[in-house]
CSV table of C-alpha atoms and ligand atoms in Angstrom, one decimal:
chain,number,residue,atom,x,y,z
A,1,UNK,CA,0.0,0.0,0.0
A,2,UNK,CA,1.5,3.4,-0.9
A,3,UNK,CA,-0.2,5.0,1.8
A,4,UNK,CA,1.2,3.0,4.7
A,5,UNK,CA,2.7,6.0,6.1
A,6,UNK,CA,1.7,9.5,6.7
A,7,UNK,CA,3.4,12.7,4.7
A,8,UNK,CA,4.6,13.6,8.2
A,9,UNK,CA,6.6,10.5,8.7
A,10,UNK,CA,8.4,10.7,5.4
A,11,UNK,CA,9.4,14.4,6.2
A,12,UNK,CA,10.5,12.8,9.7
A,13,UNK,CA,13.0,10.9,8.2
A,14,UNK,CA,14.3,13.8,6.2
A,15,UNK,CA,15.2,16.3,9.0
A,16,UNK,CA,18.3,17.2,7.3
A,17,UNK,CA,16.6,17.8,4.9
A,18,UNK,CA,15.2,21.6,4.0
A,19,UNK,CA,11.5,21.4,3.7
A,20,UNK,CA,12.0,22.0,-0.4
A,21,UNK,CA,13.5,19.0,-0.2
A,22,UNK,CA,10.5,17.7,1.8
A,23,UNK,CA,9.4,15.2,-0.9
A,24,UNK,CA,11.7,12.2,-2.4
A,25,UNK,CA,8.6,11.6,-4.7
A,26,UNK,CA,6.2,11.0,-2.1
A,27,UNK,CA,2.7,10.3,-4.4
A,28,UNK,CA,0.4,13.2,-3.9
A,29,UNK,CA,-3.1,12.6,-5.9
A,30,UNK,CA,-4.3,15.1,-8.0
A,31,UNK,CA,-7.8,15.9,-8.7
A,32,UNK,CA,-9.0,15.9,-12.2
A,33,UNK,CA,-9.6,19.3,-12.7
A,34,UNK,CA,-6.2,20.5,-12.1
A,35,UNK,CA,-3.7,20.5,-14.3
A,36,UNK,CA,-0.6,18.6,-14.8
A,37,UNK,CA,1.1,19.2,-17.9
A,38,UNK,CA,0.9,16.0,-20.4
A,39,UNK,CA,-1.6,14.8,-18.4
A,40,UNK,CA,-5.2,14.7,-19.2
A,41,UNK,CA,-7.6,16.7,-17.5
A,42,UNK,CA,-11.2,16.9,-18.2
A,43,UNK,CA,-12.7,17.9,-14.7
A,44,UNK,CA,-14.9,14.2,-15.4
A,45,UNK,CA,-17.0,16.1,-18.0
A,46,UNK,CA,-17.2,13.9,-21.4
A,47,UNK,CA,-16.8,17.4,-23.4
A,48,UNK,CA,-13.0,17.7,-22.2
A,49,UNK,CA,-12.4,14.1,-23.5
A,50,UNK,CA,-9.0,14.0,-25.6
A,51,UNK,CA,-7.7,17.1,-23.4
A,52,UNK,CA,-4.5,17.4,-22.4
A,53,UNK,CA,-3.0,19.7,-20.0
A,54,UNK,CA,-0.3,22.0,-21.8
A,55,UNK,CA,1.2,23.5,-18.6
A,56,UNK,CA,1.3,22.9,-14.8
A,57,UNK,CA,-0.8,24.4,-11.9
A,58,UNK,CA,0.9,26.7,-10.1
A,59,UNK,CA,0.2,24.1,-6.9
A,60,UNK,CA,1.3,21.2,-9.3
A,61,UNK,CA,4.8,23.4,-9.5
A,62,UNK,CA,5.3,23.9,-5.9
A,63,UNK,CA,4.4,20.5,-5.3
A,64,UNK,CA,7.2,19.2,-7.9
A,65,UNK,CA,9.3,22.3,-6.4
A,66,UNK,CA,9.4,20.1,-3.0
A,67,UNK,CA,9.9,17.0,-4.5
A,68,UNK,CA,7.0,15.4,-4.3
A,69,UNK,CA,5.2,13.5,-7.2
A,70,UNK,CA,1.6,14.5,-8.5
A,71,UNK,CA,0.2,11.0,-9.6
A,72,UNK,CA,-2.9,9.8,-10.4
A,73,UNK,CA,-6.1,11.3,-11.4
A,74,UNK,CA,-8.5,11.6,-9.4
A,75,UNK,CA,-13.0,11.4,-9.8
A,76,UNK,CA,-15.1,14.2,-8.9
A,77,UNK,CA,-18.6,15.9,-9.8
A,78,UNK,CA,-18.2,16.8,-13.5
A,79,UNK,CA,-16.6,20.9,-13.1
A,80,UNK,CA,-16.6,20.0,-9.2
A,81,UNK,CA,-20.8,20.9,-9.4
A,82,UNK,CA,-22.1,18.1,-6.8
A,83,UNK,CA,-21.7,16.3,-3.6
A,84,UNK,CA,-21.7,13.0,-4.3
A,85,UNK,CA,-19.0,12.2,-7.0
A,86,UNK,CA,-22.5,10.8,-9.0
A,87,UNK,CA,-22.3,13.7,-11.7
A,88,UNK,CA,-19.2,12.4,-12.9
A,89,UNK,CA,-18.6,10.9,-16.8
A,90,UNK,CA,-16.9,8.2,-15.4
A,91,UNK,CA,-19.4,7.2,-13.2
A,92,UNK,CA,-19.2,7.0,-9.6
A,93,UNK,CA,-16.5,6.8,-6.7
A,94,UNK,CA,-17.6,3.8,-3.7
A,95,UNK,CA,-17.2,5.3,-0.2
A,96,UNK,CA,-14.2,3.0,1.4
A,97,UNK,CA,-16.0,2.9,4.8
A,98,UNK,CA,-18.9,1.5,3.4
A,99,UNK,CA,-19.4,0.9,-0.1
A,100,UNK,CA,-23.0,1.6,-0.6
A,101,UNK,CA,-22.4,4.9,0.1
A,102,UNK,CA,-21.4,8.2,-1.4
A,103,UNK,CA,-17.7,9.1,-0.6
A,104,UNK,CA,-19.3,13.1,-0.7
A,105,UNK,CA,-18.2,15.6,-3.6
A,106,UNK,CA,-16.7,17.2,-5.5
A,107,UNK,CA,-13.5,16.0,-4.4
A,108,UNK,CA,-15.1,12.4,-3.9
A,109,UNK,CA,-12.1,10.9,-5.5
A,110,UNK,CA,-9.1,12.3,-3.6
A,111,UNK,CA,-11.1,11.8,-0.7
A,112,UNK,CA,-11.5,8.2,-1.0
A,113,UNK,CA,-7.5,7.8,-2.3
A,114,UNK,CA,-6.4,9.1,0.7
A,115,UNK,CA,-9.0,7.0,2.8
A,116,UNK,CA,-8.5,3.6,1.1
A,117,UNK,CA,-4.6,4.2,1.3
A,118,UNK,CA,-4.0,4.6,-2.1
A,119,UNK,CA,-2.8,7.8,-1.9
A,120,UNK,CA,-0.5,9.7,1.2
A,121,UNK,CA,-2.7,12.7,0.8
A,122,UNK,CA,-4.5,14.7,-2.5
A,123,UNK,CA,-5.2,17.8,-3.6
A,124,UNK,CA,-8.7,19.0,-4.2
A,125,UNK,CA,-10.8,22.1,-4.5
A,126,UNK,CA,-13.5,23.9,-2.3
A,127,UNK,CA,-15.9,26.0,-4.1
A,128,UNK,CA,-19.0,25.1,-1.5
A,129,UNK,CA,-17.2,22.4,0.7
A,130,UNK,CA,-15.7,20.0,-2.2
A,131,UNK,CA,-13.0,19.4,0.0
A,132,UNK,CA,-14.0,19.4,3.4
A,133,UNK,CA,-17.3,17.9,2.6
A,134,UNK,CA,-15.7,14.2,0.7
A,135,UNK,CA,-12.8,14.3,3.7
A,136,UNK,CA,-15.7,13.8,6.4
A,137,UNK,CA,-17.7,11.2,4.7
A,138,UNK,CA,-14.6,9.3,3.7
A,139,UNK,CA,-13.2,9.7,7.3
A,140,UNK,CA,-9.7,12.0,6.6
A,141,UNK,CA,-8.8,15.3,7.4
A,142,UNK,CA,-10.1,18.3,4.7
A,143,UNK,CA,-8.5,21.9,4.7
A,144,UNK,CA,-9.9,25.1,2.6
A,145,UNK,CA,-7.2,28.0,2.9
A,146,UNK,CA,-8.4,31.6,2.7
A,147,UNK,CA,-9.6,32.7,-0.4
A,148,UNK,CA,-6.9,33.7,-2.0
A,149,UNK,CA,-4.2,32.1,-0.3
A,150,UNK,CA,-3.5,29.7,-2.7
A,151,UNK,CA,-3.2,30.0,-6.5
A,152,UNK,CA,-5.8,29.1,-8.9
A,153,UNK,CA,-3.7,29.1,-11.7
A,154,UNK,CA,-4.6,26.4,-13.5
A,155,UNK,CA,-7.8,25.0,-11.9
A,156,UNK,CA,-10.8,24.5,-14.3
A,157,UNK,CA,-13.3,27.4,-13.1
A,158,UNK,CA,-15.9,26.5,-11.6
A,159,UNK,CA,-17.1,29.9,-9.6
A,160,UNK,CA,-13.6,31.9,-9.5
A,161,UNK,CA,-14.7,33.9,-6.3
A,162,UNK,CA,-15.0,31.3,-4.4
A,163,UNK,CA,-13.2,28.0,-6.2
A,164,UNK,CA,-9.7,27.5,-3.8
A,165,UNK,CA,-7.6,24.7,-3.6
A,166,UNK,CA,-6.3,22.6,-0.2
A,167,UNK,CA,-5.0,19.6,1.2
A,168,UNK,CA,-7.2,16.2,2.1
A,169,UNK,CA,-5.2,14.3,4.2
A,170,UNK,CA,-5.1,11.1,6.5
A,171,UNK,CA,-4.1,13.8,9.5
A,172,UNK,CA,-4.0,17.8,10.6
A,173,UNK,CA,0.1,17.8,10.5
A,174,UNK,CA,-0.5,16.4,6.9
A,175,UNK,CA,-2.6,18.7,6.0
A,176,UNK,CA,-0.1,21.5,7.2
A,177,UNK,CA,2.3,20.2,5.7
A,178,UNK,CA,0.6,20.0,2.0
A,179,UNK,CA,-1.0,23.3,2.8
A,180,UNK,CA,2.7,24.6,3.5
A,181,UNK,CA,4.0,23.4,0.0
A,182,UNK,CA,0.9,24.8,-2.2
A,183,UNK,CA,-0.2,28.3,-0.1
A,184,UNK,CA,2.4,31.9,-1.3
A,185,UNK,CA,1.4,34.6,-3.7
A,186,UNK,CA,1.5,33.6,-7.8
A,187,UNK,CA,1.8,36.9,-9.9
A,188,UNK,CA,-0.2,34.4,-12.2
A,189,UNK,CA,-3.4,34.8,-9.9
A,190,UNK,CA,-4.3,38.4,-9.8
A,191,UNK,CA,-7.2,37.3,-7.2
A,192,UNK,CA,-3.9,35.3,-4.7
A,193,UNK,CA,-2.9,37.5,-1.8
A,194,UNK,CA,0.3,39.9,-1.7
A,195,UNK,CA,0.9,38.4,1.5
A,196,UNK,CA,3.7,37.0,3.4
A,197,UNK,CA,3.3,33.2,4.2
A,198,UNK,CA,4.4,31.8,7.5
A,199,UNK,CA,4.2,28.1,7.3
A,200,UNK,CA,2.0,26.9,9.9
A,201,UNK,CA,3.9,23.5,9.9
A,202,UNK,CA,6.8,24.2,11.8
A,203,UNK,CA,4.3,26.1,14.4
A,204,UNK,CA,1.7,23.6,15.1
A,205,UNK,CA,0.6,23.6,18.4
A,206,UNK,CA,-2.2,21.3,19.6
A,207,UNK,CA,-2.1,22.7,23.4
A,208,UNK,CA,-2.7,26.5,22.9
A,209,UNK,CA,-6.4,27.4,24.6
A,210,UNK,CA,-8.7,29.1,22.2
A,211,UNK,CA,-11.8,30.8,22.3
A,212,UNK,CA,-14.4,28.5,20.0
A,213,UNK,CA,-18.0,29.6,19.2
A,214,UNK,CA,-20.5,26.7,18.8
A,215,UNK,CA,-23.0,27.5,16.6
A,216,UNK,CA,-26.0,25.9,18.7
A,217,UNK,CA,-28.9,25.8,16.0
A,218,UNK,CA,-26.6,24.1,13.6
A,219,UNK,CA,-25.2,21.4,16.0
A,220,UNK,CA,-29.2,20.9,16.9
A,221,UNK,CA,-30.3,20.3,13.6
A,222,UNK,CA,-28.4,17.9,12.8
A,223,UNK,CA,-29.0,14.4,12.8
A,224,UNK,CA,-29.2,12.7,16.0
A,225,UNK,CA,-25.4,10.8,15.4
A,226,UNK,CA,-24.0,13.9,14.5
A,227,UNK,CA,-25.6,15.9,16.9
A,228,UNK,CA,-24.4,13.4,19.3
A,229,UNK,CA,-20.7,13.3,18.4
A,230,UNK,CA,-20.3,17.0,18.0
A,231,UNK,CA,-21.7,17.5,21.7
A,232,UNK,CA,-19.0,14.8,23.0
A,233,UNK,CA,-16.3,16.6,20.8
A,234,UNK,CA,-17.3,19.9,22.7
A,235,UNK,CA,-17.2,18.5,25.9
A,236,UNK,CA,-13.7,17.1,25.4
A,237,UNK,CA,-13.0,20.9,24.0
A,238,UNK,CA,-14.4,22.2,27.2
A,239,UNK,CA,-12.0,19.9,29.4
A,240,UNK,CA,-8.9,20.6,27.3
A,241,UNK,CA,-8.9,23.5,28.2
A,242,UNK,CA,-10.4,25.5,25.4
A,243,UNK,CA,-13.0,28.6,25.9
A,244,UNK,CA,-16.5,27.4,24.5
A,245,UNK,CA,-19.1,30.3,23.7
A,246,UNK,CA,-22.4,30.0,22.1
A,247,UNK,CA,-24.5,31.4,19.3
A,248,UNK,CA,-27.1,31.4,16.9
A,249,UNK,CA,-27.0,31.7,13.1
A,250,UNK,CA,-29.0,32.9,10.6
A,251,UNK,CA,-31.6,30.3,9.1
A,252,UNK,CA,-28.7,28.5,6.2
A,253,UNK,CA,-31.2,28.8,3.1
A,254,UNK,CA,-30.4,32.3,2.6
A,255,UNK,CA,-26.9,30.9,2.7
A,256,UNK,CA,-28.0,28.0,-0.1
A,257,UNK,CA,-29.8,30.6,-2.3
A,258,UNK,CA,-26.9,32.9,-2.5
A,259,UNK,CA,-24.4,30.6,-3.0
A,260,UNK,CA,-26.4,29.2,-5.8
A,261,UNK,CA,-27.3,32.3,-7.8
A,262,UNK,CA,-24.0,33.3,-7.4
A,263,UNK,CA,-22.5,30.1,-8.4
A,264,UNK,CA,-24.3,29.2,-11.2
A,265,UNK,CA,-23.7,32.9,-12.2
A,266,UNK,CA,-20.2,32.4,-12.3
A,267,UNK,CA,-19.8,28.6,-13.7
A,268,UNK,CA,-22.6,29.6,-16.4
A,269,UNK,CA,-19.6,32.5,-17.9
A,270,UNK,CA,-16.9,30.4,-16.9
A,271,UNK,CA,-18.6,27.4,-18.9
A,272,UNK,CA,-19.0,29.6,-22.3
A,273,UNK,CA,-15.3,28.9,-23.0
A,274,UNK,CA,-16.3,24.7,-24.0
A,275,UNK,CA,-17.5,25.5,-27.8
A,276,UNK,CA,-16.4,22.5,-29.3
A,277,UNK,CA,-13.8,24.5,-30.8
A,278,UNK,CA,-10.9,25.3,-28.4
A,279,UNK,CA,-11.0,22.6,-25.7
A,280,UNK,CA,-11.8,18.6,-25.6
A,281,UNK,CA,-14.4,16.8,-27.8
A,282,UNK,CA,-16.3,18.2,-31.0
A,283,UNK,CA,-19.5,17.3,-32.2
A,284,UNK,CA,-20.7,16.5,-35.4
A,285,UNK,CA,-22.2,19.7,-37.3
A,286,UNK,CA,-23.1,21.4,-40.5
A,287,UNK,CA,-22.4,24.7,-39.0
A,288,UNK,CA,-20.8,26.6,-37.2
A,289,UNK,CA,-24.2,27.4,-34.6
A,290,UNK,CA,-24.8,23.5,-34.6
A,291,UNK,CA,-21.3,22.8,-33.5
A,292,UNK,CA,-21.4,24.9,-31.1
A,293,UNK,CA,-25.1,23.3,-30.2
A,294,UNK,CA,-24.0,19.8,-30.6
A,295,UNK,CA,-20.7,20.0,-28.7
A,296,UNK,CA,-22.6,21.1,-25.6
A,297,UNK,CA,-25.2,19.4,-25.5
A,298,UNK,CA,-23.6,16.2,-26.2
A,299,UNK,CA,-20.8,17.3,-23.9
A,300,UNK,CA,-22.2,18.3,-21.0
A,301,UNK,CA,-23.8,16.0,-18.4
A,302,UNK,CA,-27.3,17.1,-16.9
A,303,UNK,CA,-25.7,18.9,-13.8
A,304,UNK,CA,-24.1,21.1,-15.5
A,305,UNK,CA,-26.5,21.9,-18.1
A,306,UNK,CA,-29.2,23.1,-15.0
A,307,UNK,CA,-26.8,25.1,-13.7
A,308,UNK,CA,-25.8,26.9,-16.8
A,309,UNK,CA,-29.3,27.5,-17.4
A,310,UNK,CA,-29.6,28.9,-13.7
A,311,UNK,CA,-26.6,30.8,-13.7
A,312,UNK,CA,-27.9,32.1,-17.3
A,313,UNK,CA,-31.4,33.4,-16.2
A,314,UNK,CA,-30.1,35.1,-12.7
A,315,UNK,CA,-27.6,36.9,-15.3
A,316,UNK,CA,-30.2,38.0,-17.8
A,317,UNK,CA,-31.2,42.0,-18.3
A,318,UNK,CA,-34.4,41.6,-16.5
A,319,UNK,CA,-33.6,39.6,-13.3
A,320,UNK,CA,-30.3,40.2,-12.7
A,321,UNK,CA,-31.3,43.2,-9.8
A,322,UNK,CA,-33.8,40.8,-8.5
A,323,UNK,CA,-31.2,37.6,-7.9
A,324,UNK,CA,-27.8,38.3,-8.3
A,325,UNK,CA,-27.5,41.8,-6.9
A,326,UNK,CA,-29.8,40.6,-4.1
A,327,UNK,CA,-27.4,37.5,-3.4
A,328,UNK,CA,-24.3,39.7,-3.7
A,329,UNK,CA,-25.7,41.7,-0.9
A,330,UNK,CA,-26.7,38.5,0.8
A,331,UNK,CA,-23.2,37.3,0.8
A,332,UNK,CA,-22.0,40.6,2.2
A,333,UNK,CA,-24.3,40.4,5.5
A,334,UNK,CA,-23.2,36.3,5.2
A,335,UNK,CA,-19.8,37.6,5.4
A,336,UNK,CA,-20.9,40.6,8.3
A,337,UNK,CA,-22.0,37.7,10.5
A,338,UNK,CA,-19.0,35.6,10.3
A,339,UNK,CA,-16.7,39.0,11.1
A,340,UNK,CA,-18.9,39.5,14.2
A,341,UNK,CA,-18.3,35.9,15.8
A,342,UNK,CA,-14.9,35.7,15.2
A,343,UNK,CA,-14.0,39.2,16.7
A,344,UNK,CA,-15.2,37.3,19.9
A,345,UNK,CA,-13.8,33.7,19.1
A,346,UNK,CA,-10.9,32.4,17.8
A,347,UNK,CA,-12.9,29.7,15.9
A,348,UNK,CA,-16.2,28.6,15.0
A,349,UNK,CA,-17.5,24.9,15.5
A,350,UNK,CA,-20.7,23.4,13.4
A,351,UNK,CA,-21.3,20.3,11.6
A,352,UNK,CA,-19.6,20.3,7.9
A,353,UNK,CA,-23.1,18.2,6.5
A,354,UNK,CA,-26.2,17.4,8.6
A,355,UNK,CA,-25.3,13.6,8.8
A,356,UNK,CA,-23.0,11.2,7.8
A,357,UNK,CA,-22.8,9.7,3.8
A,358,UNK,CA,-25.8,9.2,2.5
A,359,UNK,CA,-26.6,6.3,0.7
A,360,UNK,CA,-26.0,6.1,-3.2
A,361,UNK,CA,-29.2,7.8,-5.2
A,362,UNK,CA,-30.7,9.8,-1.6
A,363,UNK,CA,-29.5,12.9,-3.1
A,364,UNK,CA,-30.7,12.6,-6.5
A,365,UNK,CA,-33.1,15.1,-6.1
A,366,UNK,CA,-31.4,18.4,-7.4
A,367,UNK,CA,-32.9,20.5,-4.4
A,368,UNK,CA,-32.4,17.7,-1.9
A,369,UNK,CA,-28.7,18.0,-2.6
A,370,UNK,CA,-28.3,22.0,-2.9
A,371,UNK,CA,-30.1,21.8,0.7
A,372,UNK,CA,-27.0,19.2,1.6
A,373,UNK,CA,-24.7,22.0,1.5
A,374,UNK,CA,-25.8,24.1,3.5
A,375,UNK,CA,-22.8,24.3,6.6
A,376,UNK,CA,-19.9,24.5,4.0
A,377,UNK,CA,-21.0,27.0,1.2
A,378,UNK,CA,-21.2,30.3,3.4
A,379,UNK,CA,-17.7,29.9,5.0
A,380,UNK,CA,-16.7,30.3,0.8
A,381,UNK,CA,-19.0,32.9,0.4
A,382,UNK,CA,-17.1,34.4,3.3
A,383,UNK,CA,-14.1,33.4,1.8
A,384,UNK,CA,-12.5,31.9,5.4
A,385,UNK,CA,-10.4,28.9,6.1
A,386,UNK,CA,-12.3,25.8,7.4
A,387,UNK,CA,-11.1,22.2,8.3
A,388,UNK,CA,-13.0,18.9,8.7
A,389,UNK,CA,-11.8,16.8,11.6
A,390,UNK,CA,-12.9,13.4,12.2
A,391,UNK,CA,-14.7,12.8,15.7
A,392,UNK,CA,-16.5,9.9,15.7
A,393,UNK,CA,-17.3,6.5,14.3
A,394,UNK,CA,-20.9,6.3,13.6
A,395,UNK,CA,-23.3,3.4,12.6
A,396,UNK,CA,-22.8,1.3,9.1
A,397,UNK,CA,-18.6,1.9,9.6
A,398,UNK,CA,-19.2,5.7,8.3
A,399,UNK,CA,-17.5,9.2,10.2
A,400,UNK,CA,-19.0,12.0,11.2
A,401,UNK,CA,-16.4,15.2,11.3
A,402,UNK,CA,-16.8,18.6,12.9
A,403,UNK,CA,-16.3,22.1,11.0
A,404,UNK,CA,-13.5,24.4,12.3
A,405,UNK,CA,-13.7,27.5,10.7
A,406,UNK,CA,-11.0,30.8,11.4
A,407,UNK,CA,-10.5,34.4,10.9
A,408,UNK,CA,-9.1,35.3,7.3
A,409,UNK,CA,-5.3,34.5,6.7
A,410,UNK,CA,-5.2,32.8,10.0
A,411,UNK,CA,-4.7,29.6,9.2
A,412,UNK,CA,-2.2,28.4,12.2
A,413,UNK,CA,-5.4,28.9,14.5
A,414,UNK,CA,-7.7,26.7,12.4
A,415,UNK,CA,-4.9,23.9,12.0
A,416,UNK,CA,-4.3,24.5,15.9
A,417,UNK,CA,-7.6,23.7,17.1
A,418,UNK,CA,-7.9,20.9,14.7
A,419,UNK,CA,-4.9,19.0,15.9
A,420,UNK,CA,-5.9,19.7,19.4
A,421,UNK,CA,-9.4,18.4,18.7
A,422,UNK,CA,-7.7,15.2,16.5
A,423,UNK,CA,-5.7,14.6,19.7
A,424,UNK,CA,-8.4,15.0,22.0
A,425,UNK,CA,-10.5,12.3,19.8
A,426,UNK,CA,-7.8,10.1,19.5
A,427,UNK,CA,-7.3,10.1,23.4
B,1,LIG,N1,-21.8,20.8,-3.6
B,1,LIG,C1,-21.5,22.2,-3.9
B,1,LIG,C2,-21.9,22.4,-5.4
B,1,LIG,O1,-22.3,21.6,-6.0
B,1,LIG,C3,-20.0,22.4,-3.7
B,1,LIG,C4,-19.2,21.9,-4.8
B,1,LIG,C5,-17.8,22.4,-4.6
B,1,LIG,O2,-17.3,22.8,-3.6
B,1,LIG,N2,-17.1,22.3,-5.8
B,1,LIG,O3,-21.7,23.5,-5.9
């Protein structure tokens, strides 16, 4: 098994080495809608069949800059739209704790790598929870940076204000250490921070005492499992140490609605660039319009084509006040609310999905699985850093995990809590 040790031992048995040295082509998993040059990349859509990548992410640089080894393709939600891995072309990923379930989505490939031991740890990306979403229902860790803290150069658009790529990893240090590698300013993003980047790494520290707001309607509505092992992880919080407030959000559908006007918004301009003509797999046509036509609809599976449609009609002349101004200004009081918490907490605690993975086909319904989302998309619309931790075993072998989400850029706190939390669990 490749994965028989964590990214942390390997860089244990290099301490003489500099951390760009961290690698000796340790196998990182890549998720198919990054890009590795000469590989191909079609972000499991059938239109991007025959693509291949002409250039490296910026992430896929860094990691080969440390000497570690981007290998395999990963499955996801064709253009990361899902959160079950279902929407995929090449059909779907089985969840390695129980294989009638869903390993989650978008990143339900990397996800399950990492949890099967196939891979030491993978990259995704997080536009609504795509990362920290798969990483609890597969059992591993799940990290979204800041917005912004890491480049997108080189990630197939989904919603470019809120897509961001991050670690999931069989532990926190791992994730740290992955996070480490990928995370710095890229004059190739104009949207990645002129910021200086202190690794977190090195600084771990699982016993500092931090302040941590549990969101209490969010822990109470979820299932009785997960309410159940989120109230023992905060418990064991309380004991270690940590400072445990309380409070209340804001009913999450004006969180779903937002993010999904906005979304769609995005994905349906981001989309308009798969004609047939530049990228991938061309249909058959007479014309010029009907290739166009053809190439989409043939290419494109039925997830994507809704949300085009969606993110095409909250664009359009007349109702472009009434839904996407109105969810832009949504997102900004989204954002307001966040701020307010954590100028009184170090960290915020909820659920990252209301239960553990749902059986294949119980989130077919379109609406049923938008509603799914609803604890991981406003922490993007926020654009702060969130973790999932592991914290219990549940019934049918599955994991339930619990959200840690932290001010902007500080991403030591977040990774903090969560290894204190990890150890706490782990006892
Ligand atoms: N499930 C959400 C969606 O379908 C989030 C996906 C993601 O983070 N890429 O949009």
């Amino acid at each position: 098994m490749l994965a028989d040790k964590t990214l942390g031992a390997y860089v244990e048995q290099l301490t003489d080495e500099p951390l760009n040295k961290l690698g000796n082509g340790v196998p990182i998993a890549i998720k198919d809608n990054i890009q590795v040059s000469g590989w191909a990349v079609t972000s499991a859509s059938k239109i991007l069949q025959g693509y291949v990548a002409p250039y490296n992410a910026t992430v896929v640089e860094k990691l080969l800059a440390a000497g570690l080894a981007p290998f395999g393709r990963t499955n996801m939600d064709e253009f990361a739209m899902g959160s079950t891995t279902e929407s995929s072309y090449y059909g779907k990923t089985l969840n390695p704790l129980n294989r009638a379930h869903v390993p989650g989505g978008s990143s339900g490939g990397s996800a399950a790598a990492v949890a099967a031991g196939l891979a030491v740890a993978a990259l995704g990306s997080d536009t609504g929870g795509s990362i920290r979403q798969p990483a609890a229902f597969c059992g591993c860790v799940g990290f979204k940076p800041t917005y912004g803290r890491v480049s997108r150069y080189g990630l197939g658009a989904y919603s470019s204000s809120l897509d961001q790529i991050g670690p999931i990893a069989q532990n926190v240090e791992d994730a740290a250490i992955l996070f480490d590698v990928i995370a710095g300013r890229d004059d190739k993003d104009s949207t990645s921070a002129e910021l200086n980047f202190t690794p977190t790494a090195p600084n771990l520290n699982g016993e500092r005492k931090l302040t941590i707001c549990v969101i209490e309607n969010y822990v109470n509505n979820a299932s009785a499992e997960t309410k159940t092992a989120l109230l023992a992880a905060i418990e064991k919080l309380k004991s270690h140490g940590h400072k445990i407030i309380y409070r209340d959000l804001e009913d999450s559908k004006y969180d779903v609605a937002a993010y999904y006007i906005i979304a769609t918004a995005e994905a349906s301009a981001n989309l308009s660039r798969y004609d047939g003509v530049r990228y991938g797999r061309r249909a058959e046509a007479k014309n010029l319009k009907d290739l166009y036509v053809n190439s989409r609809s043939e290419g494109f599976g039925e997830e994507v084509k809704r949300r085009i449609l969606l993110g095409t009609f909250v664009l359009s002349s007349g109702y472009y006040d009434a839904y996407y101004i109105k969810a832009q200004k949504a997102r900004a009081h989204i954002k307001a609310q966040y701020e307010k918490i954590l100028s009184e907490a170090d960290l915020i605690f909820m659920p990252v999905a209301p239960g553990a993975a749902p059986k294949f086909g119980a989130l077919s319904d379109p609406l049923t699985a938008y509603l799914s989302d609803i604890y991981t998309i406003s922490v993007n619309l926020a654009g702060l850093p969130a973790i999932s931790v592991p914290v219990a075993k549940v019934s049918e072998n599955l994991s339930v995990s619990a959200q840690l989400i932290g001010r902007a850029w500080d991403e030591q706190s977040v990774l903090d809590g969560a290894l204190s939390l990890e150890n706490l669990i782990k006892g």
